[in-house]
């Protein structure tokens, strides 16, 4: 460092300790939003991120969240955390992965094929080995249930099976209640540990209770269960990073020990999570009136997405003269639709039509309006039929 009068200048050096650090690839989901923002075309659509938007494609602040925040400020609640809160769904998963690595070092995690793009990163970084079980059948654009069961049965006893509690991401394809029973049978027989990722509760059926069916089924059977819970989507608190890692244990004493070690793992990771959004969630969930209002607003948000899904199907069916059956879109549920478009076709959606989506063909219907369905249908039909 040289001082020229009052101007300090840092001299460049030829050698850096970071020479071996390569540029990281763009995040497959967050990178979509960054590219979308740079596009100046008026027709552009961002269907990459699974965050709820209004019919005007604007972020939505739930009325019940406004009330809960007002109540929190009026109470003047202090900033202590007594529950095992984590940094939204991602933080919950990462904390559980660290727990598995420390206390079940020989165990493997089974992940659906396909799954949310960050699942593999989380377990890789935690040094937890994983393998995939069959889930999506491209021939039927539906669930490969027989393959799923066979792979879970074939896994080493005591494996952790990562399950999407509802509204599977990215396919939008969920098992039926009867299929969930069979999944529970196999997991119980093999002494596997069910590990639920619950990021979209309420967006599958419109009912918070119905969407909790799978988790409650396993708990009712007396199984010990991991549940990573996010409130980012269903309470519109995406930027607050509010979630929780829940572990249902066989006895209170076991739960105390597990919780103590989860807190111990969290301490060097992020010490304590933010409290503002957590108090909002606590007020909504803890007040029967506000909880009822949340259920109503959740139903309305899910209803808007169902209407968009129906309109997109209608537009595709009316415009596509090839006879292709697009009804799989109606059979899928939740925020997403797995279109079946490959990477090249998805690139055409972006490059030609300014529709931003992940390269696996997933689109977020939460980012679509009724007014844009015809335009999106034109883009999908062109990409599907004219691009290999």
mmCIF file of C-alpha atoms in Angstrom:
data_model
loop_
_atom_site.group_PDB
_atom_site.id
_atom_site.type_symbol
_atom_site.label_atom_id
_atom_site.label_comp_id
_atom_site.label_asym_id
_atom_site.label_seq_id
_atom_site.Cartn_x
_atom_site.Cartn_y
_atom_site.Cartn_z
ATOM 1 C CA UNK A 1 0.000 0.000 0.000
ATOM 2 C CA UNK A 2 1.484 3.374 -1.006
ATOM 3 C CA UNK A 3 0.361 6.753 0.287
ATOM 4 C CA UNK A 4 0.388 9.602 -2.291
ATOM 5 C CA UNK A 5 -0.661 12.622 -0.258
ATOM 6 C CA UNK A 6 -4.110 11.752 1.001
ATOM 7 C CA UNK A 7 -4.803 9.147 -1.699
ATOM 8 C CA UNK A 8 -4.238 5.497 -0.746
ATOM 9 C CA UNK A 9 -3.563 3.103 -3.622
ATOM 10 C CA UNK A 10 -3.360 -0.691 -3.459
ATOM 11 C CA UNK A 11 -0.702 -2.131 -5.780
ATOM 12 C CA UNK A 12 -1.806 -5.137 -7.841
ATOM 13 C CA UNK A 13 0.002 -8.382 -7.127
ATOM 14 C CA UNK A 14 0.611 -11.217 -9.578
ATOM 15 C CA UNK A 15 0.076 -14.021 -7.089
ATOM 16 C CA UNK A 16 -3.243 -14.813 -5.416
ATOM 17 C CA UNK A 17 -4.051 -17.435 -2.821
ATOM 18 C CA UNK A 18 -7.336 -17.974 -4.664
ATOM 19 C CA UNK A 19 -5.807 -19.170 -7.939
ATOM 20 C CA UNK A 20 -7.402 -22.587 -7.497
ATOM 21 C CA UNK A 21 -10.918 -21.215 -6.929
ATOM 22 C CA UNK A 22 -12.955 -21.558 -10.154
ATOM 23 C CA UNK A 23 -16.021 -19.500 -11.060
ATOM 24 C CA UNK A 24 -19.140 -21.213 -9.706
ATOM 25 C CA UNK A 25 -21.828 -22.095 -12.269
ATOM 26 C CA UNK A 26 -25.038 -20.049 -12.145
ATOM 27 C CA UNK A 27 -27.673 -21.366 -9.752
ATOM 28 C CA UNK A 28 -30.205 -23.260 -11.918
ATOM 29 C CA UNK A 29 -33.155 -21.522 -10.244
ATOM 30 C CA UNK A 30 -31.918 -18.188 -8.907
ATOM 31 C CA UNK A 31 -29.936 -17.646 -12.114
ATOM 32 C CA UNK A 32 -33.207 -17.703 -14.063
ATOM 33 C CA UNK A 33 -34.467 -14.659 -12.150
ATOM 34 C CA UNK A 34 -31.229 -12.767 -12.739
ATOM 35 C CA UNK A 35 -31.456 -13.337 -16.508
ATOM 36 C CA UNK A 36 -35.148 -12.443 -16.476
ATOM 37 C CA UNK A 37 -34.452 -9.081 -14.842
ATOM 38 C CA UNK A 38 -31.953 -8.217 -17.586
ATOM 39 C CA UNK A 39 -34.507 -8.917 -20.355
ATOM 40 C CA UNK A 40 -36.240 -5.726 -21.576
ATOM 41 C CA UNK A 41 -38.931 -7.451 -23.660
ATOM 42 C CA UNK A 42 -42.476 -6.553 -22.531
ATOM 43 C CA UNK A 43 -43.713 -10.114 -23.121
ATOM 44 C CA UNK A 44 -41.231 -11.743 -20.739
ATOM 45 C CA UNK A 45 -42.452 -14.264 -18.159
ATOM 46 C CA UNK A 46 -40.574 -15.534 -15.100
ATOM 47 C CA UNK A 47 -41.757 -19.097 -14.466
ATOM 48 C CA UNK A 48 -38.599 -20.202 -12.675
ATOM 49 C CA UNK A 49 -39.054 -19.445 -8.974
ATOM 50 C CA UNK A 50 -41.745 -21.130 -6.893
ATOM 51 C CA UNK A 51 -43.022 -18.015 -5.150
ATOM 52 C CA UNK A 52 -46.668 -16.967 -5.239
ATOM 53 C CA UNK A 53 -47.721 -14.001 -7.380
ATOM 54 C CA UNK A 54 -51.070 -12.269 -7.902
ATOM 55 C CA UNK A 55 -52.983 -12.230 -11.197
ATOM 56 C CA UNK A 56 -51.048 -9.004 -11.888
ATOM 57 C CA UNK A 57 -47.845 -11.057 -11.280
ATOM 58 C CA UNK A 58 -46.933 -9.016 -8.210
ATOM 59 C CA UNK A 59 -45.743 -10.366 -4.820
ATOM 60 C CA UNK A 60 -48.608 -10.897 -2.380
ATOM 61 C CA UNK A 61 -48.544 -10.004 1.302
ATOM 62 C CA UNK A 62 -51.203 -12.051 3.071
ATOM 63 C CA UNK A 63 -53.694 -10.006 5.093
ATOM 64 C CA UNK A 64 -53.243 -12.362 8.029
ATOM 65 C CA UNK A 65 -49.484 -11.717 7.925
ATOM 66 C CA UNK A 66 -50.109 -7.962 8.150
ATOM 67 C CA UNK A 67 -52.330 -8.527 11.190
ATOM 68 C CA UNK A 68 -49.824 -10.878 12.832
ATOM 69 C CA UNK A 69 -46.976 -8.427 12.311
ATOM 70 C CA UNK A 70 -49.053 -5.585 13.772
ATOM 71 C CA UNK A 71 -49.865 -7.761 16.799
ATOM 72 C CA UNK A 72 -46.203 -8.620 17.244
ATOM 73 C CA UNK A 73 -45.190 -4.956 17.255
ATOM 74 C CA UNK A 74 -47.983 -4.043 19.683
ATOM 75 C CA UNK A 75 -46.889 -6.778 22.093
ATOM 76 C CA UNK A 76 -43.291 -5.582 21.986
ATOM 77 C CA UNK A 77 -42.121 -9.188 22.049
ATOM 78 C CA UNK A 78 -38.491 -9.704 22.934
ATOM 79 C CA UNK A 79 -35.965 -11.441 20.707
ATOM 80 C CA UNK A 80 -35.401 -14.845 22.283
ATOM 81 C CA UNK A 81 -35.921 -18.106 20.428
ATOM 82 C CA UNK A 82 -37.130 -21.121 22.368
ATOM 83 C CA UNK A 83 -38.036 -23.406 19.467
ATOM 84 C CA UNK A 84 -35.744 -25.140 16.994
ATOM 85 C CA UNK A 85 -36.232 -22.643 14.208
ATOM 86 C CA UNK A 86 -34.037 -22.824 11.119
ATOM 87 C CA UNK A 87 -33.315 -20.792 8.011
ATOM 88 C CA UNK A 88 -36.396 -21.749 5.992
ATOM 89 C CA UNK A 89 -36.656 -25.122 4.248
ATOM 90 C CA UNK A 90 -33.104 -25.111 2.932
ATOM 91 C CA UNK A 91 -31.633 -24.438 6.380
ATOM 92 C CA UNK A 92 -33.849 -27.143 7.897
ATOM 93 C CA UNK A 93 -32.642 -29.686 5.365
ATOM 94 C CA UNK A 94 -29.000 -28.677 5.821
ATOM 95 C CA UNK A 95 -29.235 -28.946 9.599
ATOM 96 C CA UNK A 96 -30.825 -32.392 9.355
ATOM 97 C CA UNK A 97 -28.128 -33.440 6.876
ATOM 98 C CA UNK A 98 -25.440 -32.432 9.376
ATOM 99 C CA UNK A 99 -27.240 -34.466 12.052
ATOM 100 C CA UNK A 100 -27.353 -37.522 9.770
ATOM 101 C CA UNK A 101 -23.662 -37.170 8.919
ATOM 102 C CA UNK A 102 -22.694 -37.002 12.588
ATOM 103 C CA UNK A 103 -24.949 -39.631 14.130
ATOM 104 C CA UNK A 104 -25.711 -41.949 11.187
ATOM 105 C CA UNK A 105 -22.388 -41.846 9.281
ATOM 106 C CA UNK A 106 -23.032 -45.147 7.510
ATOM 107 C CA UNK A 107 -26.541 -44.242 6.351
ATOM 108 C CA UNK A 108 -27.512 -43.240 2.838
ATOM 109 C CA UNK A 109 -30.254 -40.814 1.804
ATOM 110 C CA UNK A 110 -32.634 -41.788 -0.992
ATOM 111 C CA UNK A 111 -33.772 -38.909 -3.203
ATOM 112 C CA UNK A 112 -36.497 -38.940 -5.849
ATOM 113 C CA UNK A 113 -35.561 -38.737 -9.523
ATOM 114 C CA UNK A 114 -36.074 -35.916 -10.327
ATOM 115 C CA UNK A 115 -36.090 -33.688 -7.261
ATOM 116 C CA UNK A 116 -35.605 -30.058 -6.245
ATOM 117 C CA UNK A 117 -32.286 -28.865 -7.624
ATOM 118 C CA UNK A 118 -30.797 -27.995 -4.227
ATOM 119 C CA UNK A 119 -31.354 -31.348 -2.503
ATOM 120 C CA UNK A 120 -28.230 -32.955 -3.940
ATOM 121 C CA UNK A 121 -26.118 -29.883 -3.161
ATOM 122 C CA UNK A 122 -27.245 -29.953 0.466
ATOM 123 C CA UNK A 123 -26.303 -33.591 1.033
ATOM 124 C CA UNK A 124 -23.088 -33.299 -0.980
ATOM 125 C CA UNK A 125 -21.926 -30.378 1.139
ATOM 126 C CA UNK A 126 -22.836 -32.270 4.323
ATOM 127 C CA UNK A 127 -20.890 -35.278 2.989
ATOM 128 C CA UNK A 128 -23.935 -37.512 3.219
ATOM 129 C CA UNK A 129 -24.051 -40.185 0.496
ATOM 130 C CA UNK A 130 -27.237 -40.368 -1.546
ATOM 131 C CA UNK A 131 -28.799 -42.350 -4.349
ATOM 132 C CA UNK A 132 -31.974 -41.894 -6.343
ATOM 133 C CA UNK A 133 -35.238 -43.788 -6.393
ATOM 134 C CA UNK A 134 -37.441 -43.822 -9.458
ATOM 135 C CA UNK A 135 -40.303 -41.347 -9.361
ATOM 136 C CA UNK A 136 -41.190 -39.721 -12.690
ATOM 137 C CA UNK A 137 -42.260 -41.809 -15.677
ATOM 138 C CA UNK A 138 -41.771 -39.802 -18.895
ATOM 139 C CA UNK A 139 -43.909 -42.264 -20.872
ATOM 140 C CA UNK A 140 -47.020 -41.565 -18.809
ATOM 141 C CA UNK A 141 -45.924 -38.138 -17.515
ATOM 142 C CA UNK A 142 -46.944 -39.601 -14.178
ATOM 143 C CA UNK A 143 -45.625 -41.447 -11.138
ATOM 144 C CA UNK A 144 -43.467 -44.547 -11.590
ATOM 145 C CA UNK A 145 -44.922 -46.063 -8.450
ATOM 146 C CA UNK A 146 -43.676 -49.614 -9.010
ATOM 147 C CA UNK A 147 -40.152 -48.342 -9.629
ATOM 148 C CA UNK A 148 -40.327 -46.137 -6.534
ATOM 149 C CA UNK A 149 -41.399 -49.019 -4.291
ATOM 150 C CA UNK A 150 -38.806 -51.376 -5.766
ATOM 151 C CA UNK A 151 -35.957 -48.913 -5.182
ATOM 152 C CA UNK A 152 -37.004 -48.153 -1.600
ATOM 153 C CA UNK A 153 -37.245 -51.899 -0.914
ATOM 154 C CA UNK A 154 -33.796 -52.478 -2.405
ATOM 155 C CA UNK A 155 -32.107 -49.767 -0.334
ATOM 156 C CA UNK A 156 -29.928 -50.804 2.643
ATOM 157 C CA UNK A 157 -31.918 -51.190 5.832
ATOM 158 C CA UNK A 158 -32.021 -48.008 7.883
ATOM 159 C CA UNK A 159 -31.697 -45.599 4.957
ATOM 160 C CA UNK A 160 -33.202 -42.111 5.118
ATOM 161 C CA UNK A 161 -35.918 -41.686 2.474
ATOM 162 C CA UNK A 162 -36.434 -38.082 1.417
ATOM 163 C CA UNK A 163 -40.095 -37.581 0.530
ATOM 164 C CA UNK A 164 -41.916 -34.489 -0.696
ATOM 165 C CA UNK A 165 -44.827 -34.086 1.721
ATOM 166 C CA UNK A 166 -47.069 -32.656 -1.004
ATOM 167 C CA UNK A 167 -46.876 -30.817 -4.338
ATOM 168 C CA UNK A 168 -43.750 -32.642 -5.518
ATOM 169 C CA UNK A 169 -41.095 -30.313 -6.894
ATOM 170 C CA UNK A 170 -40.487 -30.284 -9.852
ATOM 171 C CA UNK A 171 -43.077 -32.711 -11.242
ATOM 172 C CA UNK A 172 -46.298 -31.691 -9.467
ATOM 173 C CA UNK A 173 -47.090 -35.416 -9.205
ATOM 174 C CA UNK A 174 -48.036 -36.808 -5.776
ATOM 175 C CA UNK A 175 -48.834 -40.358 -4.661
ATOM 176 C CA UNK A 176 -52.473 -41.123 -3.895
ATOM 177 C CA UNK A 177 -53.498 -41.816 -0.267
ATOM 178 C CA UNK A 178 -53.475 -45.547 -1.068
ATOM 179 C CA UNK A 179 -49.980 -45.290 -2.522
ATOM 180 C CA UNK A 180 -48.784 -43.376 0.557
ATOM 181 C CA UNK A 181 -49.991 -46.315 2.660
ATOM 182 C CA UNK A 182 -47.881 -48.705 0.596
ATOM 183 C CA UNK A 183 -44.856 -46.385 0.811
ATOM 184 C CA UNK A 184 -45.249 -46.317 4.591
ATOM 185 C CA UNK A 185 -45.489 -50.136 4.643
ATOM 186 C CA UNK A 186 -42.173 -50.540 2.817
ATOM 187 C CA UNK A 187 -40.363 -47.893 4.872
ATOM 188 C CA UNK A 188 -41.612 -49.498 8.082
ATOM 189 C CA UNK A 189 -40.625 -53.001 6.959
ATOM 190 C CA UNK A 190 -37.137 -51.902 5.933
ATOM 191 C CA UNK A 191 -36.632 -49.853 9.126
ATOM 192 C CA UNK A 192 -35.935 -46.787 7.003
ATOM 193 C CA UNK A 193 -36.247 -43.262 8.397
ATOM 194 C CA UNK A 194 -38.857 -41.125 6.597
ATOM 195 C CA UNK A 195 -37.577 -37.596 5.973
ATOM 196 C CA UNK A 196 -40.219 -35.172 4.687
ATOM 197 C CA UNK A 197 -39.500 -31.931 2.883
ATOM 198 C CA UNK A 198 -42.644 -29.810 3.322
ATOM 199 C CA UNK A 199 -42.223 -26.590 1.341
ATOM 200 C CA UNK A 200 -45.633 -26.184 -0.312
ATOM 201 C CA UNK A 201 -48.202 -27.206 2.280
ATOM 202 C CA UNK A 202 -51.568 -25.828 1.192
ATOM 203 C CA UNK A 203 -50.675 -25.397 -2.474
ATOM 204 C CA UNK A 204 -51.488 -28.981 -3.510
ATOM 205 C CA UNK A 205 -55.151 -29.168 -2.484
ATOM 206 C CA UNK A 206 -55.766 -25.686 -1.112
ATOM 207 C CA UNK A 207 -56.124 -27.212 2.362
ATOM 208 C CA UNK A 208 -53.356 -27.145 4.974
ATOM 209 C CA UNK A 209 -54.888 -30.233 6.604
ATOM 210 C CA UNK A 210 -55.262 -32.311 3.432
ATOM 211 C CA UNK A 211 -51.701 -31.508 2.425
ATOM 212 C CA UNK A 212 -50.462 -32.804 5.785
ATOM 213 C CA UNK A 213 -51.928 -36.262 5.093
ATOM 214 C CA UNK A 214 -48.655 -37.983 4.237
ATOM 215 C CA UNK A 215 -46.738 -36.759 7.275
ATOM 216 C CA UNK A 216 -49.614 -37.457 9.649
ATOM 217 C CA UNK A 217 -49.968 -40.981 8.233
ATOM 218 C CA UNK A 218 -46.393 -41.864 9.174
ATOM 219 C CA UNK A 219 -46.698 -40.251 12.600
ATOM 220 C CA UNK A 220 -49.979 -42.075 13.258
ATOM 221 C CA UNK A 221 -48.197 -45.364 12.604
ATOM 222 C CA UNK A 222 -45.772 -44.564 15.399
ATOM 223 C CA UNK A 223 -42.758 -44.030 13.139
ATOM 224 C CA UNK A 224 -39.982 -41.640 14.003
ATOM 225 C CA UNK A 225 -39.975 -38.926 11.350
ATOM 226 C CA UNK A 226 -37.872 -35.971 10.197
ATOM 227 C CA UNK A 227 -39.844 -33.014 8.773
ATOM 228 C CA UNK A 228 -38.186 -29.965 7.220
ATOM 229 C CA UNK A 229 -40.836 -27.229 7.162
ATOM 230 C CA UNK A 230 -40.807 -23.944 5.237
ATOM 231 C CA UNK A 231 -43.175 -20.991 5.598
ATOM 232 C CA UNK A 232 -41.669 -19.074 2.683
ATOM 233 C CA UNK A 233 -44.414 -19.926 0.191
ATOM 234 C CA UNK A 234 -47.585 -20.566 2.156
ATOM 235 C CA UNK A 235 -47.235 -17.438 4.293
ATOM 236 C CA UNK A 236 -45.509 -15.306 1.675
ATOM 237 C CA UNK A 237 -42.444 -14.850 3.915
ATOM 238 C CA UNK A 238 -39.834 -15.749 1.303
ATOM 239 C CA UNK A 239 -37.291 -13.112 2.335
ATOM 240 C CA UNK A 240 -37.711 -13.762 6.077
ATOM 241 C CA UNK A 241 -36.200 -17.291 5.823
ATOM 242 C CA UNK A 242 -38.580 -18.901 8.292
ATOM 243 C CA UNK A 243 -38.659 -22.656 8.762
ATOM 244 C CA UNK A 244 -38.212 -25.425 11.289
ATOM 245 C CA UNK A 245 -36.693 -28.854 11.532
ATOM 246 C CA UNK A 246 -39.085 -31.160 13.364
ATOM 247 C CA UNK A 247 -38.132 -34.625 14.552
ATOM 248 C CA UNK A 248 -40.900 -36.871 15.856
ATOM 249 C CA UNK A 249 -39.273 -39.244 18.334
ATOM 250 C CA UNK A 250 -40.422 -42.342 20.181
ATOM 251 C CA UNK A 251 -40.259 -40.746 23.640
ATOM 252 C CA UNK A 252 -39.866 -37.294 25.251
ATOM 253 C CA UNK A 253 -36.425 -38.190 26.565
ATOM 254 C CA UNK A 254 -35.277 -39.109 23.032
ATOM 255 C CA UNK A 255 -36.696 -35.868 21.674
ATOM 256 C CA UNK A 256 -34.758 -33.883 24.290
ATOM 257 C CA UNK A 257 -31.488 -35.511 23.260
ATOM 258 C CA UNK A 258 -32.121 -35.037 19.534
ATOM 259 C CA UNK A 259 -33.116 -31.403 20.003
ATOM 260 C CA UNK A 260 -30.043 -30.696 22.121
ATOM 261 C CA UNK A 261 -27.750 -31.991 19.371
ATOM 262 C CA UNK A 262 -29.594 -30.144 16.608
ATOM 263 C CA UNK A 263 -29.144 -26.922 18.586
ATOM 264 C CA UNK A 264 -25.498 -27.782 19.062
ATOM 265 C CA UNK A 265 -25.081 -28.232 15.297
ATOM 266 C CA UNK A 266 -26.875 -24.962 14.564
ATOM 267 C CA UNK A 267 -24.672 -22.957 16.906
ATOM 268 C CA UNK A 268 -21.506 -22.910 14.734
ATOM 269 C CA UNK A 269 -23.562 -22.726 11.515
ATOM 270 C CA UNK A 270 -25.627 -19.595 12.133
ATOM 271 C CA UNK A 271 -25.935 -19.369 15.933
ATOM 272 C CA UNK A 272 -29.502 -18.014 16.109
ATOM 273 C CA UNK A 273 -32.091 -17.509 13.370
ATOM 274 C CA UNK A 274 -33.964 -14.225 12.774
ATOM 275 C CA UNK A 275 -37.003 -13.672 14.958
ATOM 276 C CA UNK A 276 -39.198 -11.176 13.079
ATOM 277 C CA UNK A 277 -40.801 -13.635 10.662
ATOM 278 C CA UNK A 278 -40.872 -16.361 13.302
ATOM 279 C CA UNK A 279 -43.049 -14.209 15.573
ATOM 280 C CA UNK A 280 -45.406 -13.594 12.661
ATOM 281 C CA UNK A 281 -45.734 -17.350 12.092
ATOM 282 C CA UNK A 282 -46.215 -17.979 15.817
ATOM 283 C CA UNK A 283 -48.990 -15.374 16.005
ATOM 284 C CA UNK A 284 -50.799 -16.797 12.969
ATOM 285 C CA UNK A 285 -50.534 -20.420 14.074
ATOM 286 C CA UNK A 286 -51.207 -19.653 17.747
ATOM 287 C CA UNK A 287 -54.367 -17.605 17.264
ATOM 288 C CA UNK A 288 -57.466 -19.603 16.186
ATOM 289 C CA UNK A 289 -59.017 -16.646 14.378
ATOM 290 C CA UNK A 290 -55.878 -15.763 12.427
ATOM 291 C CA UNK A 291 -55.205 -19.433 11.739
ATOM 292 C CA UNK A 292 -58.665 -19.674 10.183
ATOM 293 C CA UNK A 293 -57.976 -16.580 8.082
ATOM 294 C CA UNK A 294 -54.709 -18.122 6.907
ATOM 295 C CA UNK A 295 -56.549 -21.249 5.793
ATOM 296 C CA UNK A 296 -58.971 -19.097 3.801
ATOM 297 C CA UNK A 297 -56.228 -17.083 2.121
ATOM 298 C CA UNK A 298 -54.291 -20.277 1.392
ATOM 299 C CA UNK A 299 -57.370 -21.668 -0.337
ATOM 300 C CA UNK A 300 -57.677 -18.500 -2.416
ATOM 301 C CA UNK A 301 -54.019 -18.584 -3.483
ATOM 302 C CA UNK A 302 -54.202 -22.259 -4.410
ATOM 303 C CA UNK A 303 -57.467 -21.558 -6.233
ATOM 304 C CA UNK A 304 -55.834 -18.937 -8.428
ATOM 305 C CA UNK A 305 -53.118 -21.389 -9.429
ATOM 306 C CA UNK A 306 -55.717 -24.085 -10.191
ATOM 307 C CA UNK A 307 -57.556 -21.618 -12.449
ATOM 308 C CA UNK A 308 -54.322 -20.788 -14.281
ATOM 309 C CA UNK A 309 -53.581 -24.509 -14.683
ATOM 310 C CA UNK A 310 -57.025 -25.107 -16.207
ATOM 311 C CA UNK A 311 -56.704 -22.107 -18.532
ATOM 312 C CA UNK A 312 -53.257 -23.222 -19.744
ATOM 313 C CA UNK A 313 -54.628 -26.687 -20.496
ATOM 314 C CA UNK A 314 -57.591 -25.174 -22.352
ATOM 315 C CA UNK A 315 -55.293 -22.924 -24.395
ATOM 316 C CA UNK A 316 -52.941 -25.774 -25.298
ATOM 317 C CA UNK A 317 -55.816 -28.060 -26.280
ATOM 318 C CA UNK A 318 -57.440 -25.395 -28.430
ATOM 319 C CA UNK A 319 -54.276 -24.240 -30.183
ATOM 320 C CA UNK A 320 -52.441 -27.540 -30.705
ATOM 321 C CA UNK A 321 -53.889 -29.293 -33.763
ATOM 322 C CA UNK A 322 -51.542 -32.302 -33.516
ATOM 323 C CA UNK A 323 -53.835 -34.279 -31.243
ATOM 324 C CA UNK A 324 -51.324 -34.368 -28.392
ATOM 325 C CA UNK A 325 -52.907 -35.059 -25.015
ATOM 326 C CA UNK A 326 -52.049 -32.237 -22.601
ATOM 327 C CA UNK A 327 -54.253 -33.548 -19.776
ATOM 328 C CA UNK A 328 -51.196 -34.407 -17.661
ATOM 329 C CA UNK A 329 -51.116 -30.703 -16.784
ATOM 330 C CA UNK A 330 -54.453 -31.096 -14.993
ATOM 331 C CA UNK A 331 -53.304 -34.232 -13.164
ATOM 332 C CA UNK A 332 -50.308 -32.403 -11.736
ATOM 333 C CA UNK A 333 -50.858 -30.310 -8.613
ATOM 334 C CA UNK A 334 -49.322 -27.456 -6.671
ATOM 335 C CA UNK A 335 -47.264 -24.567 -7.991
ATOM 336 C CA UNK A 336 -45.446 -26.450 -10.731
ATOM 337 C CA UNK A 337 -46.056 -28.178 -14.013
ATOM 338 C CA UNK A 338 -43.501 -30.552 -15.472
ATOM 339 C CA UNK A 339 -43.989 -29.839 -19.163
ATOM 340 C CA UNK A 340 -41.826 -32.614 -20.585
ATOM 341 C CA UNK A 341 -39.763 -30.080 -22.545
ATOM 342 C CA UNK A 342 -36.077 -30.971 -22.819
ATOM 343 C CA UNK A 343 -33.158 -28.572 -22.343
ATOM 344 C CA UNK A 344 -33.027 -27.500 -26.003
ATOM 345 C CA UNK A 345 -36.770 -26.874 -26.032
ATOM 346 C CA UNK A 346 -36.555 -24.980 -22.747
ATOM 347 C CA UNK A 347 -33.776 -22.845 -24.238
ATOM 348 C CA UNK A 348 -36.106 -22.017 -27.137
ATOM 349 C CA UNK A 349 -38.768 -20.950 -24.640
ATOM 350 C CA UNK A 350 -36.320 -18.392 -23.279
ATOM 351 C CA UNK A 351 -34.382 -17.357 -26.383
ATOM 352 C CA UNK A 352 -37.366 -16.976 -28.716
ATOM 353 C CA UNK A 353 -40.348 -16.446 -26.434
ATOM 354 C CA UNK A 354 -38.756 -14.731 -23.386
ATOM 355 C CA UNK A 355 -40.213 -17.360 -21.052
ATOM 356 C CA UNK A 356 -37.756 -18.009 -18.209
ATOM 357 C CA UNK A 357 -37.845 -21.465 -16.648
ATOM 358 C CA UNK A 358 -35.512 -24.150 -15.327
ATOM 359 C CA UNK A 359 -33.832 -26.332 -17.946
ATOM 360 C CA UNK A 360 -35.571 -29.510 -16.784
ATOM 361 C CA UNK A 361 -38.855 -28.288 -18.281
ATOM 362 C CA UNK A 362 -40.436 -27.179 -15.007
ATOM 363 C CA UNK A 363 -42.614 -24.075 -15.000
ATOM 364 C CA UNK A 364 -44.021 -22.295 -11.966
ATOM 365 C CA UNK A 365 -47.707 -21.596 -12.509
ATOM 366 C CA UNK A 366 -47.543 -19.194 -9.572
ATOM 367 C CA UNK A 367 -45.739 -16.805 -11.927
ATOM 368 C CA UNK A 368 -48.422 -17.074 -14.635
ATOM 369 C CA UNK A 369 -51.589 -15.041 -15.069
ATOM 370 C CA UNK A 370 -54.797 -15.959 -16.911
ATOM 371 C CA UNK A 371 -54.036 -13.198 -19.395
ATOM 372 C CA UNK A 372 -50.667 -14.758 -20.300
ATOM 373 C CA UNK A 373 -51.870 -18.357 -20.770
ATOM 374 C CA UNK A 374 -52.479 -18.061 -24.524
ATOM 375 C CA UNK A 375 -49.008 -16.616 -25.051
ATOM 376 C CA UNK A 376 -47.412 -19.371 -22.970
ATOM 377 C CA UNK A 377 -49.377 -22.019 -24.870
ATOM 378 C CA UNK A 378 -48.016 -20.676 -28.188
ATOM 379 C CA UNK A 379 -44.481 -20.838 -26.776
ATOM 380 C CA UNK A 380 -44.891 -24.411 -25.490
ATOM 381 C CA UNK A 381 -46.460 -25.673 -28.735
ATOM 382 C CA UNK A 382 -43.728 -24.104 -30.857
ATOM 383 C CA UNK A 383 -40.937 -25.440 -28.623
ATOM 384 C CA UNK A 384 -42.431 -28.936 -28.361
ATOM 385 C CA UNK A 385 -43.167 -29.480 -32.050
ATOM 386 C CA UNK A 386 -40.488 -27.432 -33.818
ATOM 387 C CA UNK A 387 -37.419 -27.972 -31.614
ATOM 388 C CA UNK A 388 -35.783 -31.362 -31.046
#
